PDB file of C-alpha atoms in Angstrom:
ATOM      1  CA  ALA A 152     -53.174  -3.330-144.366  1.00 77.00           C
ATOM      2  CA  GLN A 153     -49.467  -3.178-144.981  1.00 84.00           C
ATOM      3  CA  SER A 154     -47.564  -6.367-145.783  1.00 91.00           C
ATOM      4  CA  VAL A 155     -44.142  -7.513-146.906  1.00 95.00           C
ATOM      5  CA  THR A 156     -43.188 -10.545-148.963  1.00 97.00           C
ATOM      6  CA  GLN A 157     -39.710 -12.000-149.066  1.00 97.00           C
ATOM      7  CA  PRO A 158     -40.018 -14.813-151.589  1.00 97.00           C
ATOM      8  CA  ASP A 159     -36.668 -16.444-150.879  1.00 96.00           C
ATOM      9  CA  ILE A 160     -36.503 -18.303-147.572  1.00 96.00           C
ATOM     10  CA  HIS A 161     -32.901 -19.434-148.048  1.00 96.00           C
ATOM     11  CA  ILE A 162     -30.137 -18.200-150.334  1.00 97.00           C
ATOM     12  CA  THR A 163     -26.621 -19.567-150.660  1.00 97.00           C
ATOM     13  CA  VAL A 164     -23.855 -17.609-152.357  1.00 97.00           C
ATOM     14  CA  SER A 165     -20.122 -18.021-152.633  1.00 97.00           C
ATOM     15  CA  GLU A 166     -17.883 -15.545-150.883  1.00 97.00           C
ATOM     16  CA  GLY A 167     -17.033 -12.739-153.284  1.00 97.00           C
ATOM     17  CA  ALA A 168     -20.141 -13.244-155.386  1.00 98.00           C
ATOM     18  CA  SER A 169     -22.844 -10.635-155.733  1.00 97.00           C
ATOM     19  CA  LEU A 170     -26.077 -10.801-153.779  1.00 97.00           C
ATOM     20  CA  GLU A 171     -29.638  -9.674-154.307  1.00 98.00           C
ATOM     21  CA  LEU A 172     -32.384 -10.295-151.772  1.00 98.00           C
ATOM     22  CA  ARG A 173     -35.913  -9.651-152.942  1.00 98.00           C
ATOM     23  CA  CYS A 174     -38.591  -7.739-151.097  1.00 98.00           C
ATOM     24  CA  ASN A 175     -42.088  -6.793-152.245  1.00 97.00           C
ATOM     25  CA  TYR A 176     -44.413  -4.659-150.168  1.00 94.00           C
ATOM     26  CA  SER A 177     -48.021  -3.647-150.050  1.00 89.00           C
ATOM     27  CA  TYR A 178     -48.846  -0.257-148.585  1.00 82.00           C
ATOM     28  CA  GLY A 179     -51.526   2.278-149.305  1.00 72.00           C
ATOM     29  CA  ALA A 180     -49.406   5.402-149.242  1.00 74.00           C
ATOM     30  CA  THR A 181     -45.772   6.334-149.761  1.00 74.00           C
ATOM     31  CA  PRO A 182     -43.924   3.590-147.936  1.00 83.00           C
ATOM     32  CA  TYR A 183     -41.134   3.895-145.463  1.00 88.00           C
ATOM     33  CA  LEU A 184     -38.909   0.893-146.150  1.00 92.00           C
ATOM     34  CA  PHE A 185     -36.189  -0.741-144.123  1.00 94.00           C
ATOM     35  CA  TRP A 186     -33.763  -3.642-144.237  1.00 97.00           C
ATOM     36  CA  TYR A 187     -32.573  -5.185-140.981  1.00 97.00           C
ATOM     37  CA  VAL A 188     -30.085  -7.981-140.373  1.00 97.00           C
ATOM     38  CA  GLN A 189     -30.240 -10.472-137.522  1.00 95.00           C
ATOM     39  CA  SER A 190     -27.392 -12.739-136.447  1.00 92.00           C
ATOM     40  CA  PRO A 191     -28.187 -15.853-134.377  1.00 85.00           C
ATOM     41  CA  GLY A 192     -29.413 -14.995-130.903  1.00 78.00           C
ATOM     42  CA  GLN A 193     -29.180 -11.292-131.605  1.00 82.00           C
ATOM     43  CA  GLY A 194     -31.559  -8.447-132.120  1.00 86.00           C
ATOM     44  CA  LEU A 195     -32.067  -6.602-135.363  1.00 93.00           C
ATOM     45  CA  GLN A 196     -29.514  -4.213-136.792  1.00 95.00           C
ATOM     46  CA  LEU A 197     -30.600  -1.573-139.280  1.00 95.00           C
ATOM     47  CA  LEU A 198     -28.814  -1.851-142.633  1.00 97.00           C
ATOM     48  CA  LEU A 199     -30.550   0.959-144.507  1.00 95.00           C
ATOM     49  CA  LYS A 200     -33.793   2.843-144.920  1.00 93.00           C
ATOM     50  CA  TYR A 201     -35.788   4.648-147.569  1.00 91.00           C
ATOM     51  CA  PHE A 202     -38.105   7.540-146.833  1.00 86.00           C
ATOM     52  CA  SER A 203     -38.130   9.635-149.992  1.00 84.00           C
ATOM     53  CA  GLY A 204     -35.886  11.111-152.663  1.00 86.00           C
ATOM     54  CA  ASP A 205     -33.157   9.146-154.388  1.00 90.00           C
ATOM     55  CA  THR A 206     -34.465   5.641-154.985  1.00 92.00           C
ATOM     56  CA  LEU A 207     -31.041   4.051-154.569  1.00 96.00           C
ATOM     57  CA  VAL A 208     -30.032   4.101-150.931  1.00 96.00           C
ATOM     58  CA  GLN A 209     -26.727   3.171-149.415  1.00 97.00           C
ATOM     59  CA  GLY A 210     -26.379   1.437-146.094  1.00 96.00           C
ATOM     60  CA  ILE A 211     -23.809   0.000-143.785  1.00 96.00           C
ATOM     61  CA  LYS A 212     -21.485  -2.917-144.557  1.00 95.00           C
ATOM     62  CA  GLY A 213     -21.527  -2.146-148.293  1.00 97.00           C
ATOM     63  CA  PHE A 214     -25.221  -2.862-148.798  1.00 98.00           C
ATOM     64  CA  GLU A 215     -27.546  -0.868-151.020  1.00 98.00           C
ATOM     65  CA  ALA A 216     -31.207  -1.117-151.935  1.00 98.00           C
ATOM     66  CA  GLU A 217     -33.319   0.267-154.734  1.00 97.00           C
ATOM     67  CA  PHE A 218     -36.914   1.394-154.342  1.00 94.00           C
ATOM     68  CA  LYS A 219     -39.046   0.678-157.408  1.00 94.00           C
ATOM     69  CA  ARG A 220     -42.537   2.030-156.937  1.00 91.00           C
ATOM     70  CA  SER A 221     -43.869   0.478-160.172  1.00 92.00           C
ATOM     71  CA  GLN A 222     -42.861  -2.972-158.956  1.00 94.00           C
ATOM     72  CA  SER A 223     -43.580  -2.384-155.256  1.00 93.00           C
ATOM     73  CA  SER A 224     -40.103  -3.670-154.583  1.00 96.00           C
ATOM     74  CA  PHE A 225     -37.169  -2.767-152.378  1.00 97.00           C
ATOM     75  CA  ASN A 226     -34.447  -5.282-153.184  1.00 98.00           C
ATOM     76  CA  LEU A 227     -31.218  -5.434-151.208  1.00 98.00           C
ATOM     77  CA  ARG A 228     -27.919  -5.819-153.017  1.00 98.00           C
ATOM     78  CA  LYS A 229     -24.253  -6.222-152.292  1.00 98.00           C
ATOM     79  CA  PRO A 230     -21.613  -6.486-155.026  1.00 97.00           C
ATOM     80  CA  SER A 231     -19.272  -8.817-153.139  1.00 97.00           C
ATOM     81  CA  VAL A 232     -20.395 -10.926-150.208  1.00 98.00           C
ATOM     82  CA  HIS A 233     -18.152 -11.644-147.220  1.00 97.00           C
ATOM     83  CA  TRP A 234     -18.408 -14.741-145.019  1.00 96.00           C
ATOM     84  CA  SER A 235     -19.439 -12.486-142.132  1.00 95.00           C
ATOM     85  CA  ASP A 236     -22.590 -11.497-144.034  1.00 97.00           C
ATOM     86  CA  ALA A 237     -24.170 -14.866-143.256  1.00 97.00           C
ATOM     87  CA  ALA A 238     -27.281 -14.001-141.244  1.00 97.00           C
ATOM     88  CA  GLU A 239     -31.018 -13.535-141.613  1.00 97.00           C
ATOM     89  CA  TYR A 240     -32.242 -10.470-143.456  1.00 98.00           C
ATOM     90  CA  PHE A 241     -35.589  -8.837-142.907  1.00 98.00           C
ATOM     91  CA  CYS A 242     -37.348  -6.301-145.054  1.00 97.00           C
ATOM     92  CA  ALA A 243     -39.902  -4.086-143.322  1.00 95.00           C
ATOM     93  CA  VAL A 244     -42.407  -1.416-144.210  1.00 91.00           C
ATOM     94  CA  GLY A 245     -43.190   1.295-141.680  1.00 86.00           C
ATOM     95  CA  GLY A 246     -46.257   3.367-141.082  1.00 75.00           C
ATOM     96  CA  GLY A 247     -47.592   5.911-138.673  1.00 65.00           C
ATOM     97  CA  LEU A 248     -48.852   5.012-135.269  1.00 67.00           C
ATOM     98  CA  THR A 249     -50.892   7.246-133.005  1.00 65.00           C
ATOM     99  CA  GLY A 250     -48.663  10.090-131.902  1.00 65.00           C
ATOM    100  CA  GLY A 251     -46.192   9.576-134.742  1.00 63.00           C
ATOM    101  CA  GLY A 252     -44.608   6.265-133.834  1.00 70.00           C
ATOM    102  CA  ASN A 253     -43.395   3.941-136.542  1.00 77.00           C
ATOM    103  CA  LYS A 254     -45.002   0.505-136.701  1.00 84.00           C
ATOM    104  CA  LEU A 255     -42.873  -1.879-138.696  1.00 89.00           C
ATOM    105  CA  THR A 256     -44.381  -4.802-140.576  1.00 92.00           C
ATOM    106  CA  PHE A 257     -41.721  -7.372-141.353  1.00 95.00           C
ATOM    107  CA  GLY A 258     -41.369 -10.041-143.979  1.00 96.00           C
ATOM    108  CA  THR A 259     -40.602 -13.598-142.967  1.00 96.00           C
ATOM    109  CA  GLY A 260     -36.908 -13.134-143.641  1.00 97.00           C
ATOM    110  CA  THR A 261     -34.261 -14.583-145.945  1.00 98.00           C
ATOM    111  CA  GLN A 262     -31.567 -16.765-144.446  1.00 97.00           C
ATOM    112  CA  LEU A 263     -28.237 -16.110-146.184  1.00 98.00           C
ATOM    113  CA  LYS A 264     -25.544 -18.751-146.220  1.00 97.00           C
ATOM    114  CA  VAL A 265     -22.087 -17.903-147.544  1.00 97.00           C
ATOM    115  CA  GLU A 266     -19.891 -20.662-148.930  1.00 96.00           C
ATOM    116  CA  LEU A 267     -16.152 -20.180-148.622  1.00 91.00           C
TER     117      LEU A 267
ATOM    118  CA  ASP B 240     -25.449   5.472-125.653  1.00 54.00           C
ATOM    119  CA  THR B 241     -25.452   1.913-124.383  1.00 73.00           C
ATOM    120  CA  GLY B 242     -28.152   0.713-126.744  1.00 92.00           C
ATOM    121  CA  VAL B 243     -31.390  -1.037-125.852  1.00 96.00           C
ATOM    122  CA  SER B 244     -30.970  -3.483-122.986  1.00 96.00           C
ATOM    123  CA  GLN B 245     -33.289  -6.416-122.319  1.00 97.00           C
ATOM    124  CA  ASN B 246     -33.434  -8.743-119.333  1.00 97.00           C
ATOM    125  CA  PRO B 247     -33.457 -11.603-118.840  1.00 97.00           C
ATOM    126  CA  ARG B 248     -31.981 -12.846-122.095  1.00 96.00           C
ATOM    127  CA  HIS B 249     -33.437 -16.287-121.605  1.00 97.00           C
ATOM    128  CA  LYS B 250     -36.322 -17.510-119.487  1.00 98.00           C
ATOM    129  CA  ILE B 251     -37.565 -21.072-119.150  1.00 98.00           C
ATOM    130  CA  THR B 252     -40.817 -21.506-117.301  1.00 98.00           C
ATOM    131  CA  LYS B 253     -43.568 -24.011-116.777  1.00 97.00           C
ATOM    132  CA  ARG B 254     -46.989 -23.592-118.286  1.00 97.00           C
ATOM    133  CA  GLY B 255     -49.220 -21.511-116.066  1.00 97.00           C
ATOM    134  CA  GLN B 256     -46.453 -19.460-114.478  1.00 98.00           C
ATOM    135  CA  ASN B 257     -46.118 -15.706-114.823  1.00 98.00           C
ATOM    136  CA  VAL B 258     -43.048 -14.110-116.401  1.00 98.00           C
ATOM    137  CA  THR B 259     -41.858 -10.533-116.678  1.00 98.00           C
ATOM    138  CA  PHE B 260     -39.382  -9.035-119.111  1.00 98.00           C
ATOM    139  CA  ARG B 261     -37.678  -5.688-118.729  1.00 98.00           C
ATOM    140  CA  CYS B 262     -36.510  -3.285-121.410  1.00 98.00           C
ATOM    141  CA  ASP B 263     -34.232  -0.299-120.880  1.00 97.00           C
ATOM    142  CA  PRO B 264     -34.328   1.888-123.986  1.00 96.00           C
ATOM    143  CA  ILE B 265     -31.742   4.351-125.207  1.00 94.00           C
ATOM    144  CA  SER B 266     -31.939   7.081-122.610  1.00 91.00           C
ATOM    145  CA  GLU B 267     -33.062   9.970-124.796  1.00 87.00           C
ATOM    146  CA  HIS B 268     -35.631   7.924-126.728  1.00 90.00           C
ATOM    147  CA  ASN B 269     -39.224   8.713-125.902  1.00 89.00           C
ATOM    148  CA  ARG B 270     -40.852   5.925-127.911  1.00 90.00           C
ATOM    149  CA  LEU B 271     -40.710   2.271-126.964  1.00 94.00           C
ATOM    150  CA  TYR B 272     -42.038  -0.777-128.806  1.00 95.00           C
ATOM    151  CA  TRP B 273     -42.505  -4.461-128.059  1.00 97.00           C
ATOM    152  CA  TYR B 274     -42.400  -7.097-130.765  1.00 97.00           C
ATOM    153  CA  ARG B 275     -42.676 -10.878-130.714  1.00 97.00           C
ATOM    154  CA  GLN B 276     -40.725 -13.163-133.016  1.00 95.00           C
ATOM    155  CA  THR B 277     -41.446 -16.854-133.391  1.00 94.00           C
ATOM    156  CA  LEU B 278     -39.212 -19.354-135.149  1.00 90.00           C
ATOM    157  CA  GLY B 279     -39.037 -18.808-138.877  1.00 87.00           C
ATOM    158  CA  GLN B 280     -41.047 -15.596-138.777  1.00 92.00           C
ATOM    159  CA  GLY B 281     -40.333 -11.927-138.794  1.00 94.00           C
ATOM    160  CA  PRO B 282     -41.043  -9.840-135.712  1.00 95.00           C
ATOM    161  CA  GLU B 283     -44.681  -8.907-135.086  1.00 95.00           C
ATOM    162  CA  PHE B 284     -45.780  -5.680-133.445  1.00 94.00           C
ATOM    163  CA  LEU B 285     -47.288  -6.022-129.966  1.00 96.00           C
ATOM    164  CA  THR B 286     -47.523  -2.574-128.431  1.00 95.00           C
ATOM    165  CA  TYR B 287     -46.084   0.931-128.390  1.00 91.00           C
ATOM    166  CA  PHE B 288     -45.481   3.671-125.828  1.00 92.00           C
ATOM    167  CA  GLN B 289     -44.827   7.329-126.239  1.00 90.00           C
ATOM    168  CA  ASN B 290     -43.315   8.438-122.963  1.00 91.00           C
ATOM    169  CA  GLU B 291     -45.447   6.697-120.323  1.00 93.00           C
ATOM    170  CA  ALA B 292     -48.599   6.468-122.442  1.00 92.00           C
ATOM    171  CA  GLN B 293     -49.435   3.174-124.132  1.00 93.00           C
ATOM    172  CA  LEU B 294     -50.844   4.412-127.421  1.00 90.00           C
ATOM    173  CA  GLU B 295     -51.448   1.250-129.415  1.00 90.00           C
ATOM    174  CA  LYS B 296     -51.855  -2.458-128.801  1.00 92.00           C
ATOM    175  CA  SER B 297     -51.967  -5.258-131.334  1.00 91.00           C
ATOM    176  CA  ARG B 298     -54.697  -7.865-131.334  1.00 89.00           C
ATOM    177  CA  LEU B 299     -51.843 -10.284-130.623  1.00 87.00           C
ATOM    178  CA  LEU B 300     -51.661  -8.821-127.130  1.00 89.00           C
ATOM    179  CA  SER B 301     -54.214 -10.955-125.330  1.00 91.00           C
ATOM    180  CA  ASP B 302     -55.515 -10.075-121.875  1.00 94.00           C
ATOM    181  CA  ARG B 303     -52.813 -12.290-120.361  1.00 96.00           C
ATOM    182  CA  PHE B 304     -50.225  -9.789-121.568  1.00 97.00           C
ATOM    183  CA  SER B 305     -49.637  -6.434-119.936  1.00 96.00           C
ATOM    184  CA  ALA B 306     -47.007  -3.830-120.662  1.00 97.00           C
ATOM    185  CA  GLU B 307     -46.109  -0.790-118.641  1.00 96.00           C
ATOM    186  CA  ARG B 308     -43.743   2.116-118.855  1.00 96.00           C
ATOM    187  CA  PRO B 309     -44.419   3.852-115.567  1.00 91.00           C
ATOM    188  CA  LYS B 310     -41.998   6.766-115.718  1.00 88.00           C
ATOM    189  CA  GLY B 311     -41.451   6.948-119.418  1.00 86.00           C
ATOM    190  CA  SER B 312     -38.080   5.227-119.159  1.00 91.00           C
ATOM    191  CA  PHE B 313     -37.836   1.445-118.787  1.00 96.00           C
ATOM    192  CA  SER B 314     -40.717  -0.845-119.684  1.00 98.00           C
ATOM    193  CA  THR B 315     -41.927  -4.231-118.500  1.00 98.00           C
ATOM    194  CA  LEU B 316     -43.865  -6.867-120.367  1.00 98.00           C
ATOM    195  CA  GLU B 317     -45.661  -9.371-118.176  1.00 98.00           C
ATOM    196  CA  ILE B 318     -47.247 -12.580-119.371  1.00 98.00           C
ATOM    197  CA  GLN B 319     -49.646 -14.232-116.958  1.00 97.00           C
ATOM    198  CA  ARG B 320     -50.580 -17.919-117.002  1.00 97.00           C
ATOM    199  CA  THR B 321     -48.089 -18.697-119.721  1.00 98.00           C
ATOM    200  CA  GLU B 322     -48.977 -21.138-122.471  1.00 97.00           C
ATOM    201  CA  GLN B 323     -46.688 -23.113-124.748  1.00 96.00           C
ATOM    202  CA  GLY B 324     -47.757 -20.878-127.615  1.00 95.00           C
ATOM    203  CA  ASP B 325     -46.156 -17.944-125.822  1.00 97.00           C
ATOM    204  CA  SER B 326     -42.699 -19.405-126.509  1.00 97.00           C
ATOM    205  CA  ALA B 327     -40.952 -16.811-128.629  1.00 97.00           C
ATOM    206  CA  MET B 328     -38.336 -14.101-128.681  1.00 96.00           C
ATOM    207  CA  TYR B 329     -39.659 -10.856-127.239  1.00 97.00           C
ATOM    208  CA  LEU B 330     -37.926  -7.865-128.767  1.00 97.00           C
ATOM    209  CA  CYS B 331     -37.925  -4.336-127.462  1.00 97.00           C
ATOM    210  CA  ALA B 332     -37.087  -1.320-129.590  1.00 96.00           C
ATOM    211  CA  SER B 333     -36.889   2.392-128.964  1.00 94.00           C
ATOM    212  CA  SER B 334     -36.839   5.517-131.065  1.00 90.00           C
ATOM    213  CA  LEU B 335     -36.688   9.288-130.799  1.00 86.00           C
ATOM    214  CA  ALA B 336     -39.532  11.402-132.079  1.00 77.00           C
ATOM    215  CA  SER B 337     -38.257  13.561-134.907  1.00 69.00           C
ATOM    216  CA  GLY B 338     -39.936  14.768-138.051  1.00 62.00           C
ATOM    217  CA  GLY B 339     -42.522  12.507-139.597  1.00 60.00           C
ATOM    218  CA  ALA B 340     -43.278   8.887-138.786  1.00 51.00           C
ATOM    219  CA  GLY B 341     -40.851   7.653-141.373  1.00 49.00           C
ATOM    220  CA  ALA B 342     -37.980   9.386-139.689  1.00 56.00           C
ATOM    221  CA  ASN B 343     -38.681   7.305-136.651  1.00 74.00           C
ATOM    222  CA  VAL B 344     -35.924   4.726-136.825  1.00 87.00           C
ATOM    223  CA  LEU B 345     -36.208   1.855-134.378  1.00 92.00           C
ATOM    224  CA  THR B 346     -33.192   0.527-132.510  1.00 93.00           C
ATOM    225  CA  PHE B 347     -33.722  -3.010-131.281  1.00 95.00           C
ATOM    226  CA  GLY B 348     -32.429  -4.821-128.242  1.00 96.00           C
ATOM    227  CA  ALA B 349     -31.054  -8.355-128.341  1.00 94.00           C
ATOM    228  CA  GLY B 350     -34.337  -9.801-127.149  1.00 96.00           C
ATOM    229  CA  SER B 351     -35.607 -12.027-124.358  1.00 97.00           C
ATOM    230  CA  ARG B 352     -36.203 -15.625-125.353  1.00 96.00           C
ATOM    231  CA  LEU B 353     -39.074 -17.347-123.567  1.00 98.00           C
ATOM    232  CA  THR B 354     -39.485 -21.103-123.471  1.00 98.00           C
ATOM    233  CA  VAL B 355     -42.668 -22.448-121.910  1.00 98.00           C
ATOM    234  CA  LEU B 356     -42.528 -26.133-120.992  1.00 96.00           C
TER     235      LEU B 356
END
């Protein structure tokens, strides 16, 4: 069964500092990996995704993530955090459903706080 | 493209009552998903439709839960005889079939928050 581990429940960084959020996955085949962000009371917004090819993927809002198969990791990074980045971040692994749908299995999330 | 719309956004009900949530997906999307998110957890898969056919259901979807997508457009999720443990955010997502499963990117709605007293 597929699973995702986000070891950091809370992270606090200063505005302008760099950020790395950790994600480890377990999946039997080539994984489809995603990072979503959720602001309070809101749904999930896709930041970036990895399907295949270049292991460094770029997303929206200046985020990037690197897929490392040997470490089963897909860590999210941003070189300089803005106060508006404060939110909860979810890593997810996707797999095929009957008919080709994409079932996402999410981690428990990392709550990011940004200090001004 | 007006995104995925969910109604109501908030619902407070008493234990034992029935509640229904509605999801309007992005119009050209043929796949629709329901997820449940409890406090401090990531969303958990409940069920999935391709057009009007319900193709998969999670074991989380007890017999008190029923989901429909009668014309392959909007969907409803009904919970009968609600229990306090049903309190959660119910998220709907939709996607367009294209290429392999991995190319299936889900767009989520803002969710419907249920509080059972």
